Structure formats: structure tokens, C-alpha cells
Short mmCIF file of C-alpha atoms in Angstrom, two decimals:
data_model
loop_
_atom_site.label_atom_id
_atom_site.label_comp_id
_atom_site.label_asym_id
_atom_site.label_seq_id
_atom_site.Cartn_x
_atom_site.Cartn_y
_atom_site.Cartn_z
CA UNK A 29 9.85 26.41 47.46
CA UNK A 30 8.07 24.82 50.19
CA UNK A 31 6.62 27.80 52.26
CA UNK A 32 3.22 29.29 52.15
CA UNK A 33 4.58 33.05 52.03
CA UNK A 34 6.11 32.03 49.03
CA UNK A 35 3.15 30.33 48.05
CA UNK A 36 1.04 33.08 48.49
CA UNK A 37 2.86 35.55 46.64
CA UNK A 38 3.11 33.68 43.29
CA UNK A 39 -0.68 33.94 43.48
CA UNK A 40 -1.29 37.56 44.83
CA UNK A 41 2.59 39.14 45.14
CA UNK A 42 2.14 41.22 42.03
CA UNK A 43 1.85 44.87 42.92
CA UNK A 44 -1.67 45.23 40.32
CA UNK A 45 -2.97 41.76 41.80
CA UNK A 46 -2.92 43.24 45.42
CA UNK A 47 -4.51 46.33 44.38
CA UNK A 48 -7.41 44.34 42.20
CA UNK A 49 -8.21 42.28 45.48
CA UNK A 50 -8.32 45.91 47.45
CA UNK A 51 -10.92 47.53 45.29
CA UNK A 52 -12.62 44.26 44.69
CA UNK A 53 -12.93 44.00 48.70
CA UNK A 54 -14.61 47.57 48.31
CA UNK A 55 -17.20 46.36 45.85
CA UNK A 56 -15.52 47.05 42.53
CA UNK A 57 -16.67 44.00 40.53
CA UNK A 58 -16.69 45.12 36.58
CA UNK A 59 -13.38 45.55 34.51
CA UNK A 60 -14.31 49.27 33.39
CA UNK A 61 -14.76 50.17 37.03
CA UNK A 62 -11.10 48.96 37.72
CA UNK A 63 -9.87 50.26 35.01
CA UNK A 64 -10.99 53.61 35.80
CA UNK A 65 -9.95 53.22 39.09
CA UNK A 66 -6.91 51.71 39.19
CA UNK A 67 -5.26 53.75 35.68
CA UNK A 68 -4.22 50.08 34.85
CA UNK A 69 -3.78 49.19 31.18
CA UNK A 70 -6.74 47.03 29.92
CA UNK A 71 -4.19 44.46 28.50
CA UNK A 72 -2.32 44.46 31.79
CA UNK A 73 -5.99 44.20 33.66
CA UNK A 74 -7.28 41.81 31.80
CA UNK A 75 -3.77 39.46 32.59
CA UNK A 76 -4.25 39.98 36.00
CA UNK A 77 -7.88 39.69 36.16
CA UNK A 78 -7.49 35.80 34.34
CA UNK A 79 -4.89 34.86 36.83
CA UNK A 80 -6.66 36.14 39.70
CA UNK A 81 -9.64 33.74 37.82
CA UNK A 82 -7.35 31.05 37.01
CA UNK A 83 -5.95 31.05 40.70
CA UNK A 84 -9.31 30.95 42.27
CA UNK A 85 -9.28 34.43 43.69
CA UNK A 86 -11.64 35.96 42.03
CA UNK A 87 -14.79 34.30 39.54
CA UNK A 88 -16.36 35.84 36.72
CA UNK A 89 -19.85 35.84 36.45
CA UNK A 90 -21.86 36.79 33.24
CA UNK A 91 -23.85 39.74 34.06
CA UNK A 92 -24.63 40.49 30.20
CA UNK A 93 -24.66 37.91 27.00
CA UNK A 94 -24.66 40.68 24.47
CA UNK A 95 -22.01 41.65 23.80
CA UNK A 96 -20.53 38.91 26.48
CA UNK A 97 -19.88 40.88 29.77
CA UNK A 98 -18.75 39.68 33.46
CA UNK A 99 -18.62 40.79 37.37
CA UNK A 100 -14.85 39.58 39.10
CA UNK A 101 -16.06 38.42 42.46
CA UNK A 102 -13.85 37.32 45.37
CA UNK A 103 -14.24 33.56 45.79
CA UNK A 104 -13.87 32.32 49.55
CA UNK A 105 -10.22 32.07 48.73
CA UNK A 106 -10.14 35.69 47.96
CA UNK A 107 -11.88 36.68 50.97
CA UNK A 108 -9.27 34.96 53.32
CA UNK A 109 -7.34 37.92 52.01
CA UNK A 110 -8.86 40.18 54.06
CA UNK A 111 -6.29 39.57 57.09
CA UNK A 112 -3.83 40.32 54.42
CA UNK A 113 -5.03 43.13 52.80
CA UNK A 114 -5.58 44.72 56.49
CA UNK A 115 -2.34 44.21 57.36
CA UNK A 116 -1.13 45.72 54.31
CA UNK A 117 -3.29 48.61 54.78
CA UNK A 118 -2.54 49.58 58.51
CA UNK A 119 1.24 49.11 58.10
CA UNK A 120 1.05 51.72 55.47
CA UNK A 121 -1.13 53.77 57.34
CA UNK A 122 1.74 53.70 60.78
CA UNK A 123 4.40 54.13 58.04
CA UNK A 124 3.43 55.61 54.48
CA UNK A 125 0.64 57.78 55.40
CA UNK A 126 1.81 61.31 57.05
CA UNK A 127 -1.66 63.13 56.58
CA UNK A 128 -3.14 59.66 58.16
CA UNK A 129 -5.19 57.00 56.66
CA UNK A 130 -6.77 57.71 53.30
CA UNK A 131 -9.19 54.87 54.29
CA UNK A 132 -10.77 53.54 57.99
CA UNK A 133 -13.01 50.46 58.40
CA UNK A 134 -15.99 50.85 60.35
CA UNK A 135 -16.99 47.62 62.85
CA UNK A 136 -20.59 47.42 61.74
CA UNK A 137 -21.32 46.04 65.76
CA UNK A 138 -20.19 49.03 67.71
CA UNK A 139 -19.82 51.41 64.74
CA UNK A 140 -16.64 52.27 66.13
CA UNK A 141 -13.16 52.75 63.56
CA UNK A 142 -11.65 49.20 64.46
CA UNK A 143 -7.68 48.30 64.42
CA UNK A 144 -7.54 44.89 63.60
CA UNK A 145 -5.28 43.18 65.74
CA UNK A 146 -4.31 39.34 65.41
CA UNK A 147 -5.19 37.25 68.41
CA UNK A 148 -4.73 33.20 69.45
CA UNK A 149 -7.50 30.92 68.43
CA UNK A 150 -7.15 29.02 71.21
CA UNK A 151 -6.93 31.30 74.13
CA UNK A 152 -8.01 34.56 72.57
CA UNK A 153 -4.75 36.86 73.55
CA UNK A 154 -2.79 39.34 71.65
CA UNK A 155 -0.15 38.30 69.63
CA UNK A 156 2.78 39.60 67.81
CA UNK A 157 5.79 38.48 66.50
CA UNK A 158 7.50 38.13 69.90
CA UNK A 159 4.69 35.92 71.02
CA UNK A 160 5.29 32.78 68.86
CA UNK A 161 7.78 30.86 67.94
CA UNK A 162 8.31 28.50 64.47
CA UNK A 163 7.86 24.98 64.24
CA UNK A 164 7.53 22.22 61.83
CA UNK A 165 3.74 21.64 60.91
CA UNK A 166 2.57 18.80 58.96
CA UNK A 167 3.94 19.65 55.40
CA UNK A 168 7.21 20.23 56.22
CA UNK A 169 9.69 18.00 53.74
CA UNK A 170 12.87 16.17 54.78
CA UNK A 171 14.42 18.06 57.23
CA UNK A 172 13.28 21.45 56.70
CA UNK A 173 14.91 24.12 59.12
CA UNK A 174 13.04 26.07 61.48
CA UNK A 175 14.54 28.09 63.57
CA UNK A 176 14.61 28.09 66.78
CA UNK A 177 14.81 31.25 68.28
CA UNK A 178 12.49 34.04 67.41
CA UNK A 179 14.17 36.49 65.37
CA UNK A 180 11.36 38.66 64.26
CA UNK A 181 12.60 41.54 66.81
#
């Protein structure tokens, strides 16, 4: 299918994959760590810890020869999660979380508890999903629909 959503959740869509990247964005970097954390079974870790590898998420790094031990890092791919994972965390803090969020992020800068909200790169404003529209971009095939009226509410 020729659409980055898609795209992007062959790699990460996975419900254990998602939760992996979380912890490993909160400095979890050794498989007993996520194991313990996560209540994951090692065989089902370990899968999902070689594709996160094999998809360039995440790298291993030896941190022991003997017996053969490694860290999971985020690669820069991983870390242009982040957006992702944000999103994913403060729609289930509006929606899934009726004691509020189990988790806040902290802007080092101001040392304030930051909302992350997504903005233009060009002229710096707000936006949602009423304030764009679709069109084709550069890797669009044949002729690929895109709508075009907005439709995301």
C-alpha cells in the first residue's frame, strides 16, 4: 500500500512494539529491564526486540562479551517517534485516563509540564486537522486519490 501510515505501522503498529519504543524513550535499554517491566514473554520480547533491530528502530550494542549481552538503543529513526509516541500518550491521557495522566513530561527550558502541540514549519501556527488539507506529494503513484475536502471533522 502506498501510504506512510500504513508504512509506519508494519514497522511499529504492533501493540508490544509501541510499548518497547515507550520505555526505551524512558531509558529502558537492557532486555531484563523490559521484561520486567513490560510482563512480556522473553520469546515474544526477543521477536519484537529483532524487528525493532532489523527495522532500524532500535540497535543493539554489546555491553558484555561473556556471556554475550546487549543495550536496545533508539536509532535516529526511533527517535522521530517521539511525535508519535506523544500523541499516543496525550490522547490517552484526554480519553483513557480518568484519575489523569499516569505520566507528564517536563520542558527542561522553563521546567514547566509541556502539552505538545503540532505547529507549521513554515509559519509557526497551530494546527489541527481542520487546518490542512491533502495533496499529492512527490511519491504519489498513477493517479492516487486525495481527497479534496477535509474530512477529518
Amino acid at each position: 500500500m502506498n501510504c506512510s501510515v500504513a508504512q509506519c505501522l508494519e514497522v511499529v503498529g504492533e501493540w508490544w512494539s509501541m510499548l518497547i519504543i515507550r520505555d526505551a524513550f524512558l531509558g529502558v535499554t537492557r532486555f531484563e529491564d523490559f521484561h520486567e517491566r513490560l510482563g512480556i514473554s522473553r520469546n515474544v520480547l526477543n521477536q519484537r526486540l529483532g524487528s525493532l533491530v532489523d527495522a532500524g528502530v532500535l540497535e543493539r550494542v554489546a555491553y558484555c562479551e561473556h556471556p554475550p549481552r546487549y543495550d536496545y538503543r533508539l536509532t535516529d529513526k526511533g527517535k522521530d517517534l517521539w511525535p508519535v509516541m506523544t500523541a499516543m500518550r496525550q490522547w490517552g491521557d484526554r480519553w483513557a485516563a480518568p484519575d489523569g495522566p499516569p505520566l507528564q513530561v517536563m520542558h527542561k527550558a522553563c521546567g514547566h509540564v509541556a502539552e505538545i502541540v503540532p505547529t507549521c514549519s513554515e509559519c509557526g501556527q497551530g494546527v489541527t486537522g481542520r487546518d490542512v488539507r491533502a495533496v499529492a506529494g512527490p511519491g504519489a503513484v498513477g493517479e492516487q486519490v486525495v481527497l479534496s475536502r477535509n474530512t477529518s471533522a
